[in-house]
Every structure is written in structure tokens, then in C-alpha cells.
């Protein structure tokens, strides 16, 4: 059965696709769809059974709440208890866009959608196909990233197909995403706004609108620290490639020397190794497999390709991966948060 429907051409016939998707959602089914960050796996956020199906399709623990995607600001008022003034200011500045706000939920939102919490995470995505899909589905789409739990988030429809074929009813193909890492999450339920997950919208951008913003101490993602993250999903080991990933930190030349030494040793032992490099440094490596994730002087290119590159390593059945540190100026916090998790915090300093 063909479950992939492309809306890339933007033709009149797309209307039929959105209508079909909406019908599936109203019947409690699941539809994967593109957003500007990563692909989402959508179900009716106000239908507890649909939320249950999302957890089952992903193989995700049900204490990990889902983000509710909306297409109009009025939908925010309809599902929350009270909206602080800060939320309106953030919406004005960043919605539609890659920002998720955590607010107090009201009775309309079932606990199955929020993983048992009294709060709900809400986002208005900036992607034509996502907004059309949400509008055609009566306005409230619960959606985690459309990957199997533990796999890198999908940044194109082929990634979704690889993980979800046979588990969901439909995939809307809107091409490759623009950003490539999941939305920034901010909790507005406390006295001071708190960043729960870094993303494209940086802490500086948030502070320009809000003034003081706290950072959840668990954000470093270091599972050896005894702090419980406020975003339950941040505690899981995510994005893990099948091969063992190490981050090698230091000055570019020394990093390359050490990585070359380690990949040569791996080869001698008969282990298939690979390097995750940036375009500027690619030429420094001697390993048989060197993947350039993007350019240091274009950090958005690194964010866009990170998850796809991790999936490529799986496809090549690589056993060992050595990565450069990707601490770029603005998105570095978001990028390194994902890379550190993928590496289970294995760092080699040179
Ligand atoms: O960019 C994105 O946000 C993508 C696209 C599809 O919109 N979605 C996404 O969803 O990344 P997911 O499920 O992979 O990540 C949601 C994160 C999890 O870490 C979860 O624990 C947290 O949001 N979260 C959801 N509801 C929350 C709540 N009420 N309080 C705290 N954290 C919450
Ligand atoms: Mg996810």
C-alpha cells in the first residue's frame, strides 16, 4: 500500500491530500507530516486513544508528553487554563515558528496527551503543509518527532518511511525540512521562564523578548548528573546511532591527528570506522569514510544535516564514529545537545 503523498508541487490536487489526512485524524488514525524543524507523527490531540496509538507506533514510554500543534492563536486559549502575558509576547515574535511553550492545560486536553502532567506543550509550526494539515484536522494535532523511539529525528519523508512504514496510515511528503533540530521548548508555568530544550530560537533571542530566562540544569543531558529534566523526553538516550560515537575536542589539527590515529587502529582491528567532520576540515582526515555534516561558517547547514548524517552511518553499518565538536556560535547549544546525547557523553579531549 502506498502511504506517501507528496505536496511538493503545491498543486490544486493537494487539497484532496489534506482532506484525506483530516479524515484519517477524525477517525483516530495517524498521519506523519513535515514541519520546519523535523517531521512529526500526528494524531488528534483531544482524543486519548489517538495519543495511545502514537506511543505504540513510536515504541515510546507513555510518561513522555506530546507537543500539541495548532494553526491559530485562538486554539491556544481553547486548551489552556490561563495564558501569561509572556506567552503572547513570544507568540507575537516567534509564531508560527520553532518555539514550543509549556502552559497550564485545561480539561479539553486528555492526560494521555500530556503524559499525566497538568501542563501542555503547544507550538504553531511555520510550514505550509503542517498548517494546512492542522486546519483540515480540526485544529489540534499531537505530534512527537516521527522516528522510532531512540532513532534520530526524521528530516525527510524517506526517514519517516524507514521507521514508520506499516505502523501509521499516511505520510505527507513536503521535502527536506529547513531547520533540522527540534523546536526550542520554554516553560512558562513558573515565576521565571525556563528553557527546557535548546533549538533554533536561542537563549539570547528569548531573553530579548522576556528579560531573564533560566536554563533547566538537566539540559546538558548528562545522565550521570542527578537532576531530573523538566521535559521528560530529555532524560532518554536519544538519537543513538548503532555505532559507538565519540566526540573529539580540541584544536582542529590535533583533533584530526588523534582521529586519524584511532581510525587507522580500528581498520587494523577490522572495525569499520567513520568520521563526522565539517566541510572546512574534511581534507584533514585519512579514514575511508568521512562525512561532512555542513560548514562551520554556515551553522544552519550543520543543524539541517546532523540527523540525516547519523542515519547514514547506520545505513553503512559503521561500528565506530569519531566526531568533531560542533560548538557553533548561535545554534551550538542546540546542536551539541543532540550530538552529546548521540555520543552518550563520550568525549575525548586532545
Ligand atoms: O520541533 C518539534 O518540537 C517536533 C516537531 C514535530 O514539532 N516535535 C518534537 O516532539 O520534537 P518530541 O515528542 O520528539 O519532543 C517533545 C519534547 C519531549 O522532550 C517532551 O518531554 C517535552 O517536549 N514536553 C512535552 N510536553 C511537555 C510538558 N507539558 N512539560 C514539559 N515538557 C514537555
Ligand atoms: Mg523526538
mmCIF file of C-alpha atoms and ligand atoms in Angstrom:
data_model
loop_
_atom_site.group_PDB
_atom_site.id
_atom_site.type_symbol
_atom_site.label_atom_id
_atom_site.label_comp_id
_atom_site.label_asym_id
_atom_site.label_seq_id
_atom_site.Cartn_x
_atom_site.Cartn_y
_atom_site.Cartn_z
ATOM 1 C CA UNK A 1 0.000 0.000 0.000
ATOM 2 C CA UNK A 2 1.354 3.420 -0.923
ATOM 3 C CA UNK A 3 1.097 5.671 2.108
ATOM 4 C CA UNK A 4 3.286 8.572 0.911
ATOM 5 C CA UNK A 5 1.535 11.595 -0.602
ATOM 6 C CA UNK A 6 3.666 14.426 -1.959
ATOM 7 C CA UNK A 7 2.579 18.043 -1.625
ATOM 8 C CA UNK A 8 5.864 19.301 -3.095
ATOM 9 C CA UNK A 9 4.383 20.622 -6.316
ATOM 10 C CA UNK A 10 1.864 22.774 -4.414
ATOM 11 C CA UNK A 11 -0.914 21.955 -6.879
ATOM 12 C CA UNK A 12 -4.673 22.184 -6.534
ATOM 13 C CA UNK A 13 -4.806 18.380 -6.049
ATOM 14 C CA UNK A 14 -3.026 18.835 -2.691
ATOM 15 C CA UNK A 15 -6.401 19.864 -1.250
ATOM 16 C CA UNK A 16 -7.541 16.257 -1.643
ATOM 17 C CA UNK A 17 -4.458 15.066 0.245
ATOM 18 C CA UNK A 18 -5.115 17.403 3.191
ATOM 19 C CA UNK A 19 -8.770 16.392 3.222
ATOM 20 C CA UNK A 20 -7.837 12.702 3.285
ATOM 21 C CA UNK A 21 -5.357 13.384 6.111
ATOM 22 C CA UNK A 22 -8.031 15.243 8.076
ATOM 23 C CA UNK A 23 -10.460 12.341 7.637
ATOM 24 C CA UNK A 24 -7.840 9.905 8.982
ATOM 25 C CA UNK A 25 -7.263 12.127 12.050
ATOM 26 C CA UNK A 26 -11.017 12.444 12.749
ATOM 27 C CA UNK A 27 -11.234 8.643 12.712
ATOM 28 C CA UNK A 28 -8.436 8.421 15.293
ATOM 29 C CA UNK A 29 -5.668 7.469 12.831
ATOM 30 C CA UNK A 30 -2.061 8.673 12.472
ATOM 31 C CA UNK A 31 -0.507 10.915 9.794
ATOM 32 C CA UNK A 32 3.170 11.932 9.554
ATOM 33 C CA UNK A 33 3.730 15.460 8.258
ATOM 34 C CA UNK A 34 6.573 17.915 7.595
ATOM 35 C CA UNK A 35 7.312 20.908 9.818
ATOM 36 C CA UNK A 36 10.166 23.407 9.581
ATOM 37 C CA UNK A 37 12.084 21.569 12.351
ATOM 38 C CA UNK A 38 11.628 17.793 11.840
ATOM 39 C CA UNK A 39 8.800 15.537 10.614
ATOM 40 C CA UNK A 40 6.006 14.977 13.141
ATOM 41 C CA UNK A 41 3.809 11.937 13.797
ATOM 42 C CA UNK A 42 0.335 13.420 14.189
ATOM 43 C CA UNK A 43 -2.859 12.264 15.852
ATOM 44 C CA UNK A 44 -5.908 14.059 17.313
ATOM 45 C CA UNK A 45 -4.571 15.719 20.493
ATOM 46 C CA UNK A 46 -8.026 15.743 22.091
ATOM 47 C CA UNK A 47 -8.580 12.007 21.517
ATOM 48 C CA UNK A 48 -6.906 9.878 24.196
ATOM 49 C CA UNK A 49 -6.975 6.759 22.018
ATOM 50 C CA UNK A 50 -5.134 8.532 19.216
ATOM 51 C CA UNK A 51 -2.419 9.604 21.671
ATOM 52 C CA UNK A 52 -2.138 5.983 22.809
ATOM 53 C CA UNK A 53 -1.601 4.924 19.203
ATOM 54 C CA UNK A 54 1.209 7.475 18.808
ATOM 55 C CA UNK A 55 3.118 5.986 21.758
ATOM 56 C CA UNK A 56 2.608 2.481 20.369
ATOM 57 C CA UNK A 57 3.750 3.397 16.839
ATOM 58 C CA UNK A 58 6.955 5.014 18.150
ATOM 59 C CA UNK A 59 7.625 2.468 20.874
ATOM 60 C CA UNK A 60 7.750 5.469 23.222
ATOM 61 C CA UNK A 61 7.292 5.403 27.012
ATOM 62 C CA UNK A 62 3.874 6.892 27.809
ATOM 63 C CA UNK A 63 5.213 9.226 30.526
ATOM 64 C CA UNK A 64 6.823 11.293 27.771
ATOM 65 C CA UNK A 65 4.286 14.011 26.837
ATOM 66 C CA UNK A 66 3.398 15.088 23.302
ATOM 67 C CA UNK A 67 3.501 18.591 21.804
ATOM 68 C CA UNK A 68 0.115 19.931 20.638
ATOM 69 C CA UNK A 69 0.394 21.676 17.258
ATOM 70 C CA UNK A 70 -2.045 24.459 16.431
ATOM 71 C CA UNK A 71 -2.633 26.769 13.467
ATOM 72 C CA UNK A 72 -4.410 29.743 15.144
ATOM 73 C CA UNK A 73 -3.752 31.660 18.362
ATOM 74 C CA UNK A 74 -7.394 31.142 19.416
ATOM 75 C CA UNK A 75 -6.626 27.411 19.665
ATOM 76 C CA UNK A 76 -4.104 28.186 22.430
ATOM 77 C CA UNK A 77 -6.828 29.819 24.517
ATOM 78 C CA UNK A 78 -9.117 26.841 23.946
ATOM 79 C CA UNK A 79 -6.780 24.275 25.549
ATOM 80 C CA UNK A 80 -5.043 26.198 28.347
ATOM 81 C CA UNK A 81 -6.112 27.368 31.796
ATOM 82 C CA UNK A 82 -4.519 30.794 31.801
ATOM 83 C CA UNK A 83 -2.092 32.432 29.423
ATOM 84 C CA UNK A 84 0.619 34.653 30.895
ATOM 85 C CA UNK A 85 1.425 37.869 29.107
ATOM 86 C CA UNK A 86 4.887 36.465 28.239
ATOM 87 C CA UNK A 87 3.222 33.811 26.066
ATOM 88 C CA UNK A 88 1.539 36.458 23.933
ATOM 89 C CA UNK A 89 4.816 38.313 23.524
ATOM 90 C CA UNK A 90 6.625 35.127 22.457
ATOM 91 C CA UNK A 91 3.798 34.192 20.072
ATOM 92 C CA UNK A 92 3.932 37.653 18.535
ATOM 93 C CA UNK A 93 7.680 37.351 17.956
ATOM 94 C CA UNK A 94 8.180 33.662 17.094
ATOM 95 C CA UNK A 95 4.881 32.061 15.942
ATOM 96 C CA UNK A 96 4.426 30.474 13.594
ATOM 97 C CA UNK A 97 7.892 29.068 14.220
ATOM 98 C CA UNK A 98 10.223 26.630 16.035
ATOM 99 C CA UNK A 99 9.179 27.519 19.593
ATOM 100 C CA UNK A 100 7.139 25.329 21.981
ATOM 101 C CA UNK A 101 5.572 26.842 25.114
ATOM 102 C CA UNK A 102 4.597 24.844 28.199
ATOM 103 C CA UNK A 103 1.432 26.196 29.884
ATOM 104 C CA UNK A 104 -1.265 25.002 32.325
ATOM 105 C CA UNK A 105 -3.694 22.731 30.453
ATOM 106 C CA UNK A 106 -7.480 22.691 30.796
ATOM 107 C CA UNK A 107 -9.885 19.712 30.778
ATOM 108 C CA UNK A 108 -10.106 19.592 26.984
ATOM 109 C CA UNK A 109 -6.643 18.033 26.810
ATOM 110 C CA UNK A 110 -6.569 14.388 27.929
ATOM 111 C CA UNK A 111 -3.813 13.213 30.297
ATOM 112 C CA UNK A 112 -2.828 10.607 27.696
ATOM 113 C CA UNK A 113 -1.589 13.503 25.526
ATOM 114 C CA UNK A 114 0.375 15.194 28.339
ATOM 115 C CA UNK A 115 1.868 12.049 29.839
ATOM 116 C CA UNK A 116 -0.153 12.608 33.012
ATOM 117 C CA UNK A 117 1.004 16.220 33.517
ATOM 118 C CA UNK A 118 -1.253 19.212 34.304
ATOM 119 C CA UNK A 119 0.689 21.233 31.748
ATOM 120 C CA UNK A 120 0.592 21.104 27.963
ATOM 121 C CA UNK A 121 3.308 21.923 25.412
ATOM 122 C CA UNK A 122 1.994 23.926 22.437
ATOM 123 C CA UNK A 123 3.563 25.013 19.165
ATOM 124 C CA UNK A 124 2.401 26.718 15.959
ATOM 125 C CA UNK A 125 4.718 25.413 13.218
ATOM 126 C CA UNK A 126 5.879 27.533 10.302
ATOM 127 C CA UNK A 127 5.337 25.194 7.382
ATOM 128 C CA UNK A 128 2.557 25.488 4.826
ATOM 129 C CA UNK A 129 1.859 21.739 4.727
ATOM 130 C CA UNK A 130 1.795 21.498 8.528
ATOM 131 C CA UNK A 131 -0.641 24.408 8.869
ATOM 132 C CA UNK A 132 -2.924 23.084 6.083
ATOM 133 C CA UNK A 133 -2.902 19.644 7.693
ATOM 134 C CA UNK A 134 -3.744 21.022 11.159
ATOM 135 C CA UNK A 135 -6.584 23.179 9.785
ATOM 136 C CA UNK A 136 -8.036 20.221 7.901
ATOM 137 C CA UNK A 137 -7.870 18.120 11.083
ATOM 138 C CA UNK A 138 -9.963 20.452 13.269
ATOM 139 C CA UNK A 139 -7.027 22.284 14.791
ATOM 140 C CA UNK A 140 -5.248 20.205 17.473
ATOM 141 C CA UNK A 141 -2.532 17.778 16.389
ATOM 142 C CA UNK A 142 -0.450 15.931 18.988
ATOM 143 C CA UNK A 143 2.882 15.145 17.405
ATOM 144 C CA UNK A 144 6.234 13.876 18.564
ATOM 145 C CA UNK A 145 9.040 13.558 16.040
ATOM 146 C CA UNK A 146 8.122 10.785 13.554
ATOM 147 C CA UNK A 147 11.023 8.419 14.373
ATOM 148 C CA UNK A 148 11.050 5.160 16.255
ATOM 149 C CA UNK A 149 11.973 5.895 19.871
ATOM 150 C CA UNK A 150 15.777 6.123 20.132
ATOM 151 C CA UNK A 151 16.404 6.783 16.413
ATOM 152 C CA UNK A 152 17.463 10.197 15.059
ATOM 153 C CA UNK A 153 14.521 12.536 14.319
ATOM 154 C CA UNK A 154 13.441 12.362 10.650
ATOM 155 C CA UNK A 155 14.324 15.292 8.401
ATOM 156 C CA UNK A 156 12.733 13.946 5.213
ATOM 157 C CA UNK A 157 9.864 11.630 4.255
ATOM 158 C CA UNK A 158 12.205 8.709 3.455
ATOM 159 C CA UNK A 159 13.445 8.715 7.071
ATOM 160 C CA UNK A 160 9.816 8.540 8.223
ATOM 161 C CA UNK A 161 9.070 5.686 5.824
ATOM 162 C CA UNK A 162 12.120 3.741 7.049
ATOM 163 C CA UNK A 163 10.899 3.908 10.675
ATOM 164 C CA UNK A 164 7.098 4.027 10.366
ATOM 165 C CA UNK A 165 6.011 2.036 7.298
ATOM 166 C CA UNK A 166 3.156 -0.285 8.279
ATOM 167 C CA UNK A 167 2.708 1.454 11.655
ATOM 168 C CA UNK A 168 0.819 4.578 10.534
ATOM 169 C CA UNK A 169 -1.895 5.479 7.995
ATOM 170 C CA UNK A 170 -0.300 8.178 5.864
ATOM 171 C CA UNK A 171 2.870 10.211 5.271
ATOM 172 C CA UNK A 172 2.635 13.739 3.805
ATOM 173 C CA UNK A 173 5.874 14.412 1.907
ATOM 174 C CA UNK A 174 6.848 18.082 1.894
ATOM 175 C CA UNK A 175 10.536 17.509 1.051
ATOM 176 C CA UNK A 176 13.538 18.054 3.295
ATOM 177 C CA UNK A 177 12.983 20.239 6.385
ATOM 178 C CA UNK A 178 14.600 23.673 6.739
ATOM 179 C CA UNK A 179 15.962 23.628 10.302
ATOM 180 C CA UNK A 180 16.735 20.013 11.190
ATOM 181 C CA UNK A 181 16.695 20.079 15.014
ATOM 182 C CA UNK A 182 13.514 20.050 17.113
ATOM 183 C CA UNK A 183 11.866 23.201 18.469
ATOM 184 C CA UNK A 184 13.120 25.219 21.428
ATOM 185 C CA UNK A 185 10.942 24.442 24.481
ATOM 186 C CA UNK A 186 10.231 27.080 27.143
ATOM 187 C CA UNK A 187 8.244 26.503 30.332
ATOM 188 C CA UNK A 188 6.073 29.489 31.281
ATOM 189 C CA UNK A 189 4.373 27.935 34.319
ATOM 190 C CA UNK A 190 6.949 29.090 36.909
ATOM 191 C CA UNK A 191 7.892 32.519 38.267
ATOM 192 C CA UNK A 192 10.766 32.825 35.766
ATOM 193 C CA UNK A 193 10.555 31.341 32.230
ATOM 194 C CA UNK A 194 12.743 28.241 31.897
ATOM 195 C CA UNK A 195 14.427 26.814 28.808
ATOM 196 C CA UNK A 196 13.780 23.055 28.738
ATOM 197 C CA UNK A 197 15.238 22.163 25.323
ATOM 198 C CA UNK A 198 17.564 24.285 23.138
ATOM 199 C CA UNK A 199 16.690 24.763 19.457
ATOM 200 C CA UNK A 200 16.826 27.259 16.604
ATOM 201 C CA UNK A 201 15.419 30.027 18.836
ATOM 202 C CA UNK A 202 18.433 30.686 21.062
ATOM 203 C CA UNK A 203 18.529 31.807 24.692
ATOM 204 C CA UNK A 204 19.610 35.293 23.539
ATOM 205 C CA UNK A 205 16.567 35.559 21.258
ATOM 206 C CA UNK A 206 14.299 34.516 24.146
ATOM 207 C CA UNK A 207 15.920 36.949 26.582
ATOM 208 C CA UNK A 208 15.488 39.796 24.111
ATOM 209 C CA UNK A 209 11.720 39.291 24.470
ATOM 210 C CA UNK A 210 11.403 38.056 28.067
ATOM 211 C CA UNK A 211 14.283 39.501 30.033
ATOM 212 C CA UNK A 212 15.581 36.843 32.423
ATOM 213 C CA UNK A 213 15.337 33.191 31.338
ATOM 214 C CA UNK A 214 16.542 30.254 33.448
ATOM 215 C CA UNK A 215 18.085 27.150 31.919
ATOM 216 C CA UNK A 216 16.973 23.724 33.137
ATOM 217 C CA UNK A 217 20.163 22.352 34.743
ATOM 218 C CA UNK A 218 19.373 18.979 33.208
ATOM 219 C CA UNK A 219 19.766 20.416 29.712
ATOM 220 C CA UNK A 220 23.370 19.313 29.430
ATOM 221 C CA UNK A 221 21.721 15.906 29.096
ATOM 222 C CA UNK A 222 24.464 14.343 31.174
ATOM 223 C CA UNK A 223 22.716 11.265 32.552
ATOM 224 C CA UNK A 224 25.337 10.931 35.269
ATOM 225 C CA UNK A 225 24.107 14.191 36.854
ATOM 226 C CA UNK A 226 21.469 13.675 39.497
ATOM 227 C CA UNK A 227 18.958 16.179 38.099
ATOM 228 C CA UNK A 228 15.561 15.302 36.712
ATOM 229 C CA UNK A 229 14.800 17.183 33.490
ATOM 230 C CA UNK A 230 11.545 19.179 33.409
ATOM 231 C CA UNK A 231 10.885 17.962 29.846
ATOM 232 C CA UNK A 232 10.502 14.226 30.487
ATOM 233 C CA UNK A 233 11.742 13.369 26.981
ATOM 234 C CA UNK A 234 15.140 14.920 27.692
ATOM 235 C CA UNK A 235 16.036 12.102 30.080
ATOM 236 C CA UNK A 236 16.075 9.433 27.410
ATOM 237 C CA UNK A 237 19.148 8.473 25.460
ATOM 238 C CA UNK A 238 18.078 9.779 22.070
ATOM 239 C CA UNK A 239 19.368 9.813 18.549
ATOM 240 C CA UNK A 240 21.724 6.965 19.194
ATOM 241 C CA UNK A 241 23.408 5.682 16.061
ATOM 242 C CA UNK A 242 24.077 1.926 16.029
ATOM 243 C CA UNK A 243 27.839 2.512 16.009
ATOM 244 C CA UNK A 244 29.678 3.854 19.061
ATOM 245 C CA UNK A 245 30.091 7.626 18.710
ATOM 246 C CA UNK A 246 32.883 9.667 20.330
ATOM 247 C CA UNK A 247 33.290 13.458 20.270
ATOM 248 C CA UNK A 248 36.901 14.585 19.975
ATOM 249 C CA UNK A 249 37.544 18.045 21.411
ATOM 250 C CA UNK A 250 40.460 20.371 20.837
ATOM 251 C CA UNK A 251 42.309 22.412 18.215
ATOM 252 C CA UNK A 252 41.420 21.269 14.653
ATOM 253 C CA UNK A 253 44.868 19.938 13.717
ATOM 254 C CA UNK A 254 45.318 17.936 16.940
ATOM 255 C CA UNK A 255 41.768 16.580 16.676
ATOM 256 C CA UNK A 256 42.469 15.339 13.152
ATOM 257 C CA UNK A 257 45.781 13.738 14.192
ATOM 258 C CA UNK A 258 44.117 11.840 17.043
ATOM 259 C CA UNK A 259 41.128 10.782 14.931
ATOM 260 C CA UNK A 260 43.423 9.585 12.121
ATOM 261 C CA UNK A 261 45.384 7.523 14.621
ATOM 262 C CA UNK A 262 42.204 5.968 16.064
ATOM 263 C CA UNK A 263 40.588 5.196 12.703
ATOM 264 C CA UNK A 264 43.805 3.547 11.500
ATOM 265 C CA UNK A 265 43.882 1.400 14.636
ATOM 266 C CA UNK A 266 40.228 0.484 14.065
ATOM 267 C CA UNK A 267 40.977 -0.527 10.490
ATOM 268 C CA UNK A 268 43.847 -2.719 11.649
ATOM 269 C CA UNK A 269 41.410 -4.452 14.017
ATOM 270 C CA UNK A 270 38.916 -4.948 11.170
ATOM 271 C CA UNK A 271 36.388 -2.449 12.610
ATOM 272 C CA UNK A 272 34.546 -0.191 10.149
ATOM 273 C CA UNK A 273 35.079 3.391 11.364
ATOM 274 C CA UNK A 274 33.853 6.768 10.115
ATOM 275 C CA UNK A 275 34.468 10.457 10.766
ATOM 276 C CA UNK A 276 31.831 13.141 11.217
ATOM 277 C CA UNK A 277 33.573 16.306 10.075
ATOM 278 C CA UNK A 278 32.824 19.823 8.892
ATOM 279 C CA UNK A 279 33.482 20.904 5.302
ATOM 280 C CA UNK A 280 36.377 23.157 6.319
ATOM 281 C CA UNK A 281 38.283 20.257 7.975
ATOM 282 C CA UNK A 282 37.265 17.329 5.772
ATOM 283 C CA UNK A 283 40.622 17.258 3.964
ATOM 284 C CA UNK A 284 42.495 16.640 7.237
ATOM 285 C CA UNK A 285 41.231 13.056 7.629
ATOM 286 C CA UNK A 286 42.668 9.807 6.259
ATOM 287 C CA UNK A 287 39.739 7.496 7.163
ATOM 288 C CA UNK A 288 37.919 5.629 4.337
ATOM 289 C CA UNK A 289 34.581 7.168 5.372
ATOM 290 C CA UNK A 290 34.487 10.898 6.090
ATOM 291 C CA UNK A 291 31.039 12.529 6.173
ATOM 292 C CA UNK A 292 30.811 16.286 6.051
ATOM 293 C CA UNK A 293 27.801 17.414 8.087
ATOM 294 C CA UNK A 294 27.910 21.051 6.937
ATOM 295 C CA UNK A 295 30.016 24.193 7.040
ATOM 296 C CA UNK A 296 31.292 25.879 10.198
ATOM 297 C CA UNK A 297 30.686 29.274 8.634
ATOM 298 C CA UNK A 298 27.061 28.255 7.904
ATOM 299 C CA UNK A 299 25.931 26.665 11.184
ATOM 300 C CA UNK A 300 22.376 26.187 9.930
ATOM 301 C CA UNK A 301 23.735 23.739 7.348
ATOM 302 C CA UNK A 302 25.154 21.653 10.229
ATOM 303 C CA UNK A 303 21.807 21.589 12.074
ATOM 304 C CA UNK A 304 19.979 20.670 8.862
ATOM 305 C CA UNK A 305 22.161 17.639 8.102
ATOM 306 C CA UNK A 306 23.031 16.302 11.569
ATOM 307 C CA UNK A 307 20.278 13.687 11.989
ATOM 308 C CA UNK A 308 20.469 12.561 8.347
ATOM 309 C CA UNK A 309 24.235 12.038 8.703
ATOM 310 C CA UNK A 310 23.719 9.914 11.848
ATOM 311 C CA UNK A 311 21.206 7.801 9.890
ATOM 312 C CA UNK A 312 23.730 7.438 7.025
ATOM 313 C CA UNK A 313 26.210 5.859 9.471
ATOM 314 C CA UNK A 314 23.559 3.276 10.394
ATOM 315 C CA UNK A 315 22.888 2.543 6.713
ATOM 316 C CA UNK A 316 26.619 1.950 6.182
ATOM 317 C CA UNK A 317 26.763 -0.321 9.276
ATOM 318 C CA UNK A 318 29.597 1.657 10.776
ATOM 319 C CA UNK A 319 30.846 0.334 14.140
ATOM 320 C CA UNK A 320 32.801 3.369 15.372
ATOM 321 C CA UNK A 321 32.261 7.078 14.707
ATOM 322 C CA UNK A 322 34.560 9.958 15.661
ATOM 323 C CA UNK A 323 33.049 13.432 15.508
ATOM 324 C CA UNK A 324 34.445 16.920 15.733
ATOM 325 C CA UNK A 325 32.883 19.161 18.367
ATOM 326 C CA UNK A 326 30.203 21.306 16.690
ATOM 327 C CA UNK A 327 30.134 24.281 19.069
ATOM 328 C CA UNK A 328 28.980 26.943 16.599
ATOM 329 C CA UNK A 329 28.090 30.483 17.803
ATOM 330 C CA UNK A 330 24.262 30.651 17.831
ATOM 331 C CA UNK A 331 22.914 27.130 17.343
ATOM 332 C CA UNK A 332 25.846 25.382 19.002
ATOM 333 C CA UNK A 333 23.894 24.767 22.205
ATOM 334 C CA UNK A 334 21.105 23.015 20.270
ATOM 335 C CA UNK A 335 23.460 21.075 18.005
ATOM 336 C CA UNK A 336 25.789 19.920 20.809
ATOM 337 C CA UNK A 337 22.798 18.917 22.968
ATOM 338 C CA UNK A 338 21.829 16.377 20.265
ATOM 339 C CA UNK A 339 25.388 15.294 19.456
ATOM 340 C CA UNK A 340 26.259 14.710 23.128
ATOM 341 C CA UNK A 341 23.193 12.504 23.546
ATOM 342 C CA UNK A 342 24.032 10.573 20.395
ATOM 343 C CA UNK A 343 27.504 10.037 21.864
ATOM 344 C CA UNK A 344 26.116 9.132 25.324
ATOM 345 C CA UNK A 345 28.529 11.871 26.528
ATOM 346 C CA UNK A 346 31.680 10.054 25.410
ATOM 347 C CA UNK A 347 34.229 12.852 24.944
ATOM 348 C CA UNK A 348 37.928 12.573 24.154
ATOM 349 C CA UNK A 349 39.949 15.732 24.897
ATOM 350 C CA UNK A 350 43.182 16.236 22.969
HETATM 351 O O1 LIG B 1 10.157 20.540 16.636
HETATM 352 C C1 LIG B 1 9.468 19.829 17.367
HETATM 353 O O2 LIG B 1 9.157 20.177 18.523
HETATM 354 C C2 LIG B 1 8.982 18.485 16.816
HETATM 355 C C3 LIG B 1 8.014 18.766 15.660
HETATM 356 C C4 LIG B 1 7.317 17.548 15.160
HETATM 357 O O3 LIG B 1 7.092 19.760 16.037
HETATM 358 N N1 LIG B 1 8.381 17.696 17.836
HETATM 359 C C5 LIG B 1 9.106 17.084 18.814
HETATM 360 O O4 LIG B 1 8.361 16.293 19.673
HETATM 361 O O5 LIG B 1 10.295 17.207 18.919
HETATM 362 P P1 LIG B 1 9.017 15.223 20.655
HETATM 363 O O6 LIG B 1 7.871 14.456 21.200
HETATM 364 O O7 LIG B 1 10.044 14.424 19.951
HETATM 365 O O8 LIG B 1 9.629 16.058 21.809
HETATM 366 C C6 LIG B 1 8.767 16.700 22.734
HETATM 367 C C7 LIG B 1 9.528 17.111 23.966
HETATM 368 C C8 LIG B 1 9.839 15.948 24.878
HETATM 369 O O9 LIG B 1 11.147 16.102 25.419
HETATM 370 C C9 LIG B 1 8.787 16.102 25.964
HETATM 371 O O10 LIG B 1 9.180 15.533 27.181
HETATM 372 C C10 LIG B 1 8.613 17.600 26.038
HETATM 373 O O11 LIG B 1 8.674 18.000 24.710
HETATM 374 N N2 LIG B 1 7.296 18.000 26.571
HETATM 375 C C11 LIG B 1 6.078 17.811 26.014
HETATM 376 N N3 LIG B 1 5.098 18.244 26.825
HETATM 377 C C12 LIG B 1 5.697 18.750 27.927
HETATM 378 C C13 LIG B 1 5.229 19.340 29.154
HETATM 379 N N4 LIG B 1 3.937 19.514 29.394
HETATM 380 N N5 LIG B 1 6.150 19.731 30.063
HETATM 381 C C14 LIG B 1 7.471 19.561 29.828
HETATM 382 N N6 LIG B 1 7.970 19.007 28.693
HETATM 383 C C15 LIG B 1 7.110 18.601 27.764
HETATM 384 MG MG1 LIG B 2 11.641 13.234 19.468
#
